[in-house]
PDB file of C-alpha atoms in Angstrom:
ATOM      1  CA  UNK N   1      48.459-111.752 123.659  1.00 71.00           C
ATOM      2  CA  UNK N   2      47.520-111.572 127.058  1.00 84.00           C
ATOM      3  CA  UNK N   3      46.828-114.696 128.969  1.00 93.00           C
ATOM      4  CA  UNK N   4      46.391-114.080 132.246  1.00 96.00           C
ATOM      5  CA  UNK N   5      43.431-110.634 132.113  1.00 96.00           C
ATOM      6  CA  UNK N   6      42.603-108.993 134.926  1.00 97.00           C
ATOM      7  CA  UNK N   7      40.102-106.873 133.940  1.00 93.00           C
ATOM      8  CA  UNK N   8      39.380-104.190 136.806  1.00 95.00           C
ATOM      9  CA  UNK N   9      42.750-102.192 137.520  1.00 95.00           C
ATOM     10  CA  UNK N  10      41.138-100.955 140.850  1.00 97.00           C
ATOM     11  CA  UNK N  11      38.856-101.569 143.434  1.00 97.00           C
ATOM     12  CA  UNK N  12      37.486-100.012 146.307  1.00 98.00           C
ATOM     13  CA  UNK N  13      35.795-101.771 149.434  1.00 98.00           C
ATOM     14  CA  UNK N  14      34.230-100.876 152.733  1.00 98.00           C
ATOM     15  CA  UNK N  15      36.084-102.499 155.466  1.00 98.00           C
ATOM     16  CA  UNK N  16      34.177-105.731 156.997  1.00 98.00           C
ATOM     17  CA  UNK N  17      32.651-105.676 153.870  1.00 98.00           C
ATOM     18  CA  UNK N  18      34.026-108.816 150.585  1.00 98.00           C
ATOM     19  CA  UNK N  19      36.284-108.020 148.479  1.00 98.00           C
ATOM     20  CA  UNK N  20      36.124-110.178 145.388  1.00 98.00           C
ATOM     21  CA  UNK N  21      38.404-110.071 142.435  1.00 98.00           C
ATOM     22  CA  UNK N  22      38.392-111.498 139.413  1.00 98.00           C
ATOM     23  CA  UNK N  23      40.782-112.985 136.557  1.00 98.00           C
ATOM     24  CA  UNK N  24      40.073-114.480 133.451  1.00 97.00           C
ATOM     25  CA  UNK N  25      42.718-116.944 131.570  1.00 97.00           C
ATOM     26  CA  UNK N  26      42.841-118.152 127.563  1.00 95.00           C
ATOM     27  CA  UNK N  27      44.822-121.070 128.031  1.00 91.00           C
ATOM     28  CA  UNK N  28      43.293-124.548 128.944  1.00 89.00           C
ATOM     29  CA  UNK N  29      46.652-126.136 129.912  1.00 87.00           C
ATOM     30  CA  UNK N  30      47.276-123.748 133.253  1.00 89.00           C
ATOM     31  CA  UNK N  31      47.245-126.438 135.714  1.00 85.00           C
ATOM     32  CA  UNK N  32      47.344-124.402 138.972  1.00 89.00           C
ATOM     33  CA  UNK N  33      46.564-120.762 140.004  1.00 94.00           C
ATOM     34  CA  UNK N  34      48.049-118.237 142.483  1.00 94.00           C
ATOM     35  CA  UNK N  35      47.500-115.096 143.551  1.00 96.00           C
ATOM     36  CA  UNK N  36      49.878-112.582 144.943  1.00 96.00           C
ATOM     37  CA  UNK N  37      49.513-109.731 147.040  1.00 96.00           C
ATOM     38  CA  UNK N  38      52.359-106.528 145.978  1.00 95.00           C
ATOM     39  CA  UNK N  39      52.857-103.710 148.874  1.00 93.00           C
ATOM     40  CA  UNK N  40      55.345-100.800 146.928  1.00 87.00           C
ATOM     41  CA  UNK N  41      58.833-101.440 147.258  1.00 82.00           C
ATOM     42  CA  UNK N  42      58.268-105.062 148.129  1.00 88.00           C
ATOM     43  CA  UNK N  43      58.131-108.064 146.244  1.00 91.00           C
ATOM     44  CA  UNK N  44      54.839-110.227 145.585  1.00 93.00           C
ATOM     45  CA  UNK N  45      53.855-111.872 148.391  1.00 93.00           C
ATOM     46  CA  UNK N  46      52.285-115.636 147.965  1.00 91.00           C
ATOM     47  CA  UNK N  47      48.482-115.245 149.231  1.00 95.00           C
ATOM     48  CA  UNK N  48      46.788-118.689 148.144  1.00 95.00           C
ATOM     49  CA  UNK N  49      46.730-121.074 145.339  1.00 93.00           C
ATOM     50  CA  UNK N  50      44.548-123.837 143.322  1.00 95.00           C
ATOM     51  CA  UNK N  51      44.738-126.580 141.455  1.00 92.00           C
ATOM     52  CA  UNK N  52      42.756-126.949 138.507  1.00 91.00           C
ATOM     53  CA  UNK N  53      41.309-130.243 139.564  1.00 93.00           C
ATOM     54  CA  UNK N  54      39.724-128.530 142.570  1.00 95.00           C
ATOM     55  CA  UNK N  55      36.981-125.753 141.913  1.00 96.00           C
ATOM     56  CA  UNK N  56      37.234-123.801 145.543  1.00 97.00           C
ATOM     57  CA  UNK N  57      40.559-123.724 147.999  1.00 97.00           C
ATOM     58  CA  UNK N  58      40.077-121.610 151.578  1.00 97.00           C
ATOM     59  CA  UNK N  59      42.436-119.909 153.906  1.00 96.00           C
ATOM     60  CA  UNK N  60      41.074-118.180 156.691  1.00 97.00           C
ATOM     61  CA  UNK N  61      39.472-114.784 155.500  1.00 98.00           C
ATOM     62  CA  UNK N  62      40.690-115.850 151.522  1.00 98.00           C
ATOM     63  CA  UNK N  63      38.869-118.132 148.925  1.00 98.00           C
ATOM     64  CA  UNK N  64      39.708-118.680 145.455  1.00 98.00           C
ATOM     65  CA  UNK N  65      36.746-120.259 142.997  1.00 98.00           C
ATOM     66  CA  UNK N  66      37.699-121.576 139.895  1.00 97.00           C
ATOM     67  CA  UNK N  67      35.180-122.503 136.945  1.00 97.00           C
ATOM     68  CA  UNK N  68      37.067-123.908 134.791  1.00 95.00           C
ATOM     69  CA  UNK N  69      34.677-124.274 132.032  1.00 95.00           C
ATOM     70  CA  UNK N  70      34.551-120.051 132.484  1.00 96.00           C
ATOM     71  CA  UNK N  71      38.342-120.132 132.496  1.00 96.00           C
ATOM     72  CA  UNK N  72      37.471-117.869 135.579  1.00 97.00           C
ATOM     73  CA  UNK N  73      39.018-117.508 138.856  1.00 97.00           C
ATOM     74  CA  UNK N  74      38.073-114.869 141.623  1.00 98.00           C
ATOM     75  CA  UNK N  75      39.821-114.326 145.305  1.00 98.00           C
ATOM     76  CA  UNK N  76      37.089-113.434 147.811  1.00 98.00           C
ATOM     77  CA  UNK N  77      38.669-111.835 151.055  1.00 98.00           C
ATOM     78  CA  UNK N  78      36.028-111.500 153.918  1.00 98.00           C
ATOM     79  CA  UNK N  79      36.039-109.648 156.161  1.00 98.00           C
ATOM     80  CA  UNK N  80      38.055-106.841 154.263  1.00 98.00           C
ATOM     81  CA  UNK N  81      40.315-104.944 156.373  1.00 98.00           C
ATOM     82  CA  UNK N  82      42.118-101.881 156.014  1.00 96.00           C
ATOM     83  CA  UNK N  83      45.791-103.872 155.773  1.00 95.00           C
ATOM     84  CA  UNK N  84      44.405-105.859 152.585  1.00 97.00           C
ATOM     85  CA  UNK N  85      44.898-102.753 150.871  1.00 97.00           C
ATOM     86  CA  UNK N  86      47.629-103.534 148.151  1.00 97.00           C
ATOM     87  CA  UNK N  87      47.717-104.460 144.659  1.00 97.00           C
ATOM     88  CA  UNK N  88      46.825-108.345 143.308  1.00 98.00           C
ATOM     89  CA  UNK N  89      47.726-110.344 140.882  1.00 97.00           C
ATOM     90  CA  UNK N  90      46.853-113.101 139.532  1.00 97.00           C
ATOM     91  CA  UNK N  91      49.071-115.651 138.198  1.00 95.00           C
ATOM     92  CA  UNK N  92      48.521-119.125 136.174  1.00 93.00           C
ATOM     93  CA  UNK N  93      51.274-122.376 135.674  1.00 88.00           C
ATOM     94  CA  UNK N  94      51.953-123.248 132.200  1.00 78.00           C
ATOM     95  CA  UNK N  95      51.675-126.922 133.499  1.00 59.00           C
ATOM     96  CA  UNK N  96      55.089-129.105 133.390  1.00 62.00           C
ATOM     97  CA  UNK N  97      56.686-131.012 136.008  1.00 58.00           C
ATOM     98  CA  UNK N  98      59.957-128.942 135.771  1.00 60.00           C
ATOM     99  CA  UNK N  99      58.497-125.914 135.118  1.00 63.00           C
ATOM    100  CA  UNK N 100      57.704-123.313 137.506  1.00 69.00           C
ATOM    101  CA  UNK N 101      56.709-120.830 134.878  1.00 84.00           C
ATOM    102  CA  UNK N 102      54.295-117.979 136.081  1.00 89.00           C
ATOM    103  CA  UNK N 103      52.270-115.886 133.530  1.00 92.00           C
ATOM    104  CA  UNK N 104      50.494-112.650 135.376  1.00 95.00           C
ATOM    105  CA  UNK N 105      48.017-110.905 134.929  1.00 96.00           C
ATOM    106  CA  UNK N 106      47.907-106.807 134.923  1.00 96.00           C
ATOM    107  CA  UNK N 107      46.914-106.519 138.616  1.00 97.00           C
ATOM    108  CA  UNK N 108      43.995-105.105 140.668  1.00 98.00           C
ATOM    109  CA  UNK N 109      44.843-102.275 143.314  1.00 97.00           C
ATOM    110  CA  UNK N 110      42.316-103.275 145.924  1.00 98.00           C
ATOM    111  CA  UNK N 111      41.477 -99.979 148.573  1.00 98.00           C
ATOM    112  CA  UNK N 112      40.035-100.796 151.881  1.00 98.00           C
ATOM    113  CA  UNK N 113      38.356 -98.019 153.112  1.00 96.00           C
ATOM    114  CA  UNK N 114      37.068 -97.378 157.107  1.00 93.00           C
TER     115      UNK N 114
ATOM    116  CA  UNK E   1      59.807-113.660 155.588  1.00 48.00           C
ATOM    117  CA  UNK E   2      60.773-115.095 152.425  1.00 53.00           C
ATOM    118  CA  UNK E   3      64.502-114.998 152.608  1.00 87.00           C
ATOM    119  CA  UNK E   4      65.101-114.383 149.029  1.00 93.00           C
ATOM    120  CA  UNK E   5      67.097-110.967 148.823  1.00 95.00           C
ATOM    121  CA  UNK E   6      68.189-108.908 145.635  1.00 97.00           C
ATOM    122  CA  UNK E   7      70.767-106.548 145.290  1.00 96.00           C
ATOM    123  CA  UNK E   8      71.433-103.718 144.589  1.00 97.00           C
ATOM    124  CA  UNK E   9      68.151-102.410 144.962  1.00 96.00           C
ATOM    125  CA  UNK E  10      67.850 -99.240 142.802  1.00 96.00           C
ATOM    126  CA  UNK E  11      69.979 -98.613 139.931  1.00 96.00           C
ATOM    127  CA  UNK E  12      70.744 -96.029 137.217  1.00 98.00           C
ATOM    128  CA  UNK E  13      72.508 -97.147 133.980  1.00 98.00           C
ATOM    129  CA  UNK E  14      73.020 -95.089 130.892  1.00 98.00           C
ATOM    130  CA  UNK E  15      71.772 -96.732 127.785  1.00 98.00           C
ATOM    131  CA  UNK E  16      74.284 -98.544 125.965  1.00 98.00           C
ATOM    132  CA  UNK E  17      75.268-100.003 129.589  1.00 98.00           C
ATOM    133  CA  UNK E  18      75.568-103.575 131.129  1.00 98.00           C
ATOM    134  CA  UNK E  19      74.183-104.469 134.375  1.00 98.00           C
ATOM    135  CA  UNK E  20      74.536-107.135 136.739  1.00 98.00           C
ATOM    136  CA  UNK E  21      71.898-107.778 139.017  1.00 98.00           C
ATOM    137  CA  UNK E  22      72.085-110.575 141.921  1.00 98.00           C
ATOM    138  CA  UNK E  23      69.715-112.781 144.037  1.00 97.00           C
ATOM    139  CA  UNK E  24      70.069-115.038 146.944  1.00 95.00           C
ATOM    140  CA  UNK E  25      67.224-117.716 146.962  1.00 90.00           C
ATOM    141  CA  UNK E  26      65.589-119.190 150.060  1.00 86.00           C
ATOM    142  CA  UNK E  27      67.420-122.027 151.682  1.00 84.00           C
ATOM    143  CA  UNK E  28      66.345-125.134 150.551  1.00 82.00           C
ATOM    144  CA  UNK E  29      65.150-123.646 147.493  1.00 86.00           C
ATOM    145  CA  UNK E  30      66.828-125.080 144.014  1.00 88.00           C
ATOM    146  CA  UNK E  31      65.432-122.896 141.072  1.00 89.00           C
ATOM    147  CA  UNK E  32      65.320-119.729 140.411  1.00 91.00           C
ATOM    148  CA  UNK E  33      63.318-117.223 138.426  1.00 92.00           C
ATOM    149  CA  UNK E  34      63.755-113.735 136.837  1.00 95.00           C
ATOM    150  CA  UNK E  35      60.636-111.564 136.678  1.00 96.00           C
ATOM    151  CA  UNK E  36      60.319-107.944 134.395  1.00 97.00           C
ATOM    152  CA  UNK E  37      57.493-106.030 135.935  1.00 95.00           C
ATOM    153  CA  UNK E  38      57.209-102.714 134.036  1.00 94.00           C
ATOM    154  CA  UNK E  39      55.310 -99.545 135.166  1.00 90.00           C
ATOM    155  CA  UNK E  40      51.294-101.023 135.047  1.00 88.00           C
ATOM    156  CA  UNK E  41      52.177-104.145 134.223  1.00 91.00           C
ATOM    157  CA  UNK E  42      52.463-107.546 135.758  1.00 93.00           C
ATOM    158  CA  UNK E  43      55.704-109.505 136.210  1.00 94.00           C
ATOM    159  CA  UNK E  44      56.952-110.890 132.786  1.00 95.00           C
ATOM    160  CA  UNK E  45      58.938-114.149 132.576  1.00 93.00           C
ATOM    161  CA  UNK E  46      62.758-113.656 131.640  1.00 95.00           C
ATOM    162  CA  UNK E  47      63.969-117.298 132.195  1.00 92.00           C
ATOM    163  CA  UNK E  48      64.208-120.279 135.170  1.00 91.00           C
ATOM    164  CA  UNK E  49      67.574-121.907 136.191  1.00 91.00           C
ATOM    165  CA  UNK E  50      67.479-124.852 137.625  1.00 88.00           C
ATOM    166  CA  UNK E  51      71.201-126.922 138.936  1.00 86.00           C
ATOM    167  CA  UNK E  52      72.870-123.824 137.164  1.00 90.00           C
ATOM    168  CA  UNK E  53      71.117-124.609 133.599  1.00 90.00           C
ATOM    169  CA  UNK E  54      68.947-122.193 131.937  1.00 89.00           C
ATOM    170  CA  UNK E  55      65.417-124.241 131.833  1.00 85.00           C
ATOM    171  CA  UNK E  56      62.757-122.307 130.285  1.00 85.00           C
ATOM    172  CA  UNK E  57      62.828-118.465 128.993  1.00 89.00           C
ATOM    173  CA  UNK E  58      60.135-115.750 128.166  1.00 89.00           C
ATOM    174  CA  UNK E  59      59.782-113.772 124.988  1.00 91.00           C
ATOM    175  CA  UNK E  60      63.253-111.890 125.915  1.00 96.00           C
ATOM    176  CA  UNK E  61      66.220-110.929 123.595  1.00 97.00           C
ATOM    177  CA  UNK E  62      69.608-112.744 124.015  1.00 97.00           C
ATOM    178  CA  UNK E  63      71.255-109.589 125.480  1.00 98.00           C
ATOM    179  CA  UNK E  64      69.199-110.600 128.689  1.00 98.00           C
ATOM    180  CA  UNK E  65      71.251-113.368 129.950  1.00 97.00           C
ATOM    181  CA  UNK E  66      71.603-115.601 133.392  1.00 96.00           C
ATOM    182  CA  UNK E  67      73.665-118.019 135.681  1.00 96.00           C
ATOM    183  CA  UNK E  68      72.965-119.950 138.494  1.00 95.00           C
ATOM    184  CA  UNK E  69      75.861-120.952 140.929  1.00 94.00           C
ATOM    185  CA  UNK E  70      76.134-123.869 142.966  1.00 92.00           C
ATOM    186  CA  UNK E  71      74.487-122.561 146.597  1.00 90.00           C
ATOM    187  CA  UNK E  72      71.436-121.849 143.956  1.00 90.00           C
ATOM    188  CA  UNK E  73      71.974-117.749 144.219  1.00 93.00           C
ATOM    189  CA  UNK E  74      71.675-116.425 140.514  1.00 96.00           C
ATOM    190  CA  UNK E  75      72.639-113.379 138.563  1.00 97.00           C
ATOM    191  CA  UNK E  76      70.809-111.379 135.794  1.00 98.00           C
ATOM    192  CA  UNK E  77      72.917-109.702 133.172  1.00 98.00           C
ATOM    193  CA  UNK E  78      71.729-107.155 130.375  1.00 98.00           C
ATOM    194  CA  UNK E  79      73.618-106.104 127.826  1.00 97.00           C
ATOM    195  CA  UNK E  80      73.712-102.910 125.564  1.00 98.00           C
ATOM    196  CA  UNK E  81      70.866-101.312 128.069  1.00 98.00           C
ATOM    197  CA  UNK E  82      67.581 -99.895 126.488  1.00 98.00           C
ATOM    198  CA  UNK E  83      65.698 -97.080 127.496  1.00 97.00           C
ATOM    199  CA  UNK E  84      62.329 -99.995 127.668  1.00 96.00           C
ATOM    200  CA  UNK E  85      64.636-102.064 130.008  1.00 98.00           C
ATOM    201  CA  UNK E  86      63.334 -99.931 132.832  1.00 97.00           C
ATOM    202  CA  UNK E  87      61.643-101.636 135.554  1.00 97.00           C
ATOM    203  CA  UNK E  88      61.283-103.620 138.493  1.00 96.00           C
ATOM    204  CA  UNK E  89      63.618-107.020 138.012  1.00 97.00           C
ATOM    205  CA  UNK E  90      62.140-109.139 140.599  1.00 97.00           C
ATOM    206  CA  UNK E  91      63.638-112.832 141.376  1.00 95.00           C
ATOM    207  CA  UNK E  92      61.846-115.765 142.531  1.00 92.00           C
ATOM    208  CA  UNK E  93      63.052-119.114 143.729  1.00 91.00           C
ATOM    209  CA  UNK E  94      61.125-122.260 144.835  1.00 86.00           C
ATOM    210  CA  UNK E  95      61.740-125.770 144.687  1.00 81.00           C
ATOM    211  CA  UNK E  96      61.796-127.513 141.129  1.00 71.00           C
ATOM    212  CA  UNK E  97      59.156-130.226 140.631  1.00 57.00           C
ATOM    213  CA  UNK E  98      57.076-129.626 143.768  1.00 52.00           C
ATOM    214  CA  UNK E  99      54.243-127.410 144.494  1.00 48.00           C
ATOM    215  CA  UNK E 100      54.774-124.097 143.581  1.00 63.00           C
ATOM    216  CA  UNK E 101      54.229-121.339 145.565  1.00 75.00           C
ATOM    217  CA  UNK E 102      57.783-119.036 144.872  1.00 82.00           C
ATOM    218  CA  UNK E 103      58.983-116.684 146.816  1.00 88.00           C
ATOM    219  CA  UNK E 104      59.938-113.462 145.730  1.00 92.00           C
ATOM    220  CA  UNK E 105      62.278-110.897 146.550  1.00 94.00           C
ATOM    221  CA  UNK E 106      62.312-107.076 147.296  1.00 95.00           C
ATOM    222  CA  UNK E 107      62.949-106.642 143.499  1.00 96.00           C
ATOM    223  CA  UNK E 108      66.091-104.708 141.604  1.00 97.00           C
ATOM    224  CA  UNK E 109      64.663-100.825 140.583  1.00 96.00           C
ATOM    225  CA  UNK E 110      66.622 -99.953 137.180  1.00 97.00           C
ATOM    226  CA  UNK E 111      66.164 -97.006 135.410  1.00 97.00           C
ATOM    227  CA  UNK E 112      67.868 -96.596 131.983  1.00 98.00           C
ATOM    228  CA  UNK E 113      68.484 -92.783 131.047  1.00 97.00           C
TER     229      UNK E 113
END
């Protein structure tokens, strides 16, 4: 059973424009968030994080929201430019203080477009 | 740069096969992670060591096995190889009991035929 959804598998934006993605979670014990940006043939790359006591972190041209009572998170990146272009995922803790357990969602391939 | 490096970095392994595959983890960094991202999926959870113990493991058969030497770099063994074992075996290390943001390597390509 997935935990970690990430509904849209793709997503195309004008560049300048926001690019907002979106992940859903089931499980009420996550106690931080991360997302990840993947070019091919490289590894995730850490983009920005959350805790679940806060409800909004920022990072220059990224923001994450978090509703928790939606179990909802979404990664707004504005301005969009054509380098964002790579695919996202989301990831959720499975909250212990030894455990640096990640559970992933499926990814979004985000396209910036000219 | 994250400074966590995996090697090899493709592979091809009949079925039937073992493989070993290795990871350096950042300096500084004490735990270490194995990741199974197949084709369209995200990266699954294999299992965590942490001081050279296993602490924590994913939904994974015991054929999938791990150890964790003393300068923290860590090894990923699977046994009796699986045409489903192909995928991207990506490694992760970051620093037990802080704030986690771990950093990944390249990732290990294996292809089972």
């Amino acid at each position: 059973d997935q935990q970690v959804k990430q509904n849209s598998p793709s997503l195309s934006v004008q560049e300048g424009r926001i690019s907002i993605l979106n992940c859903d979670y089931t499980n009420s014990m996550f106690d931080y968030f991360l997302w990840y940006k993947k070019y091919p043939a490289e590894g995730p790359t850490f983009l920005i994080s959350i805790s679940s006591i806060k409800d909004k972190n920022e990072d220059g041209r990224f923001t994450v929201f978090l509703n928790k009572s939606a179990k909802h998170l979404s990664l707004h990146i504005v301005p969009s430019q054509p380098g964002d272009s790579a695919v996202y995922f989301c990831a959720a803790r499975e909250g212990s203080y030894n455990t640096d357990k990640l559970i992933f969602g499926t990814g979004t391939r985000l396209q910036v477009f000219p | 740069e994250t400074g966590v490096t995996q090697s090899p970095t493709h592979l091809i392994k009949t079925r039937g096969q073992q493989v070993t595959l290795r990871c350096s983890s950042q300096s500084g960094h004490n735990t270490v992670s194995w990741y199974q991202q197949a084709l369209g999926q995200g990266p699954q959870f294999i299992f965590q060591y942490y001081r050279e113990e296993e602490n924590g493991r994913g939904n994974f058969p015991p054929r999938f096995s791990g150890l964790q030497f003393p300068n923290y770099s860590s090894e990923l063994n699977v046994n009796a190889l699986e045409l489903d074992d192909s995928a991207l075996y990506l490694c992760a290390s970051s620093l037990q009991g802080g704030v986690t943001e771990a950093f990944f390597g390249q990732g290990t390509r294996l292809t089972v035929v």
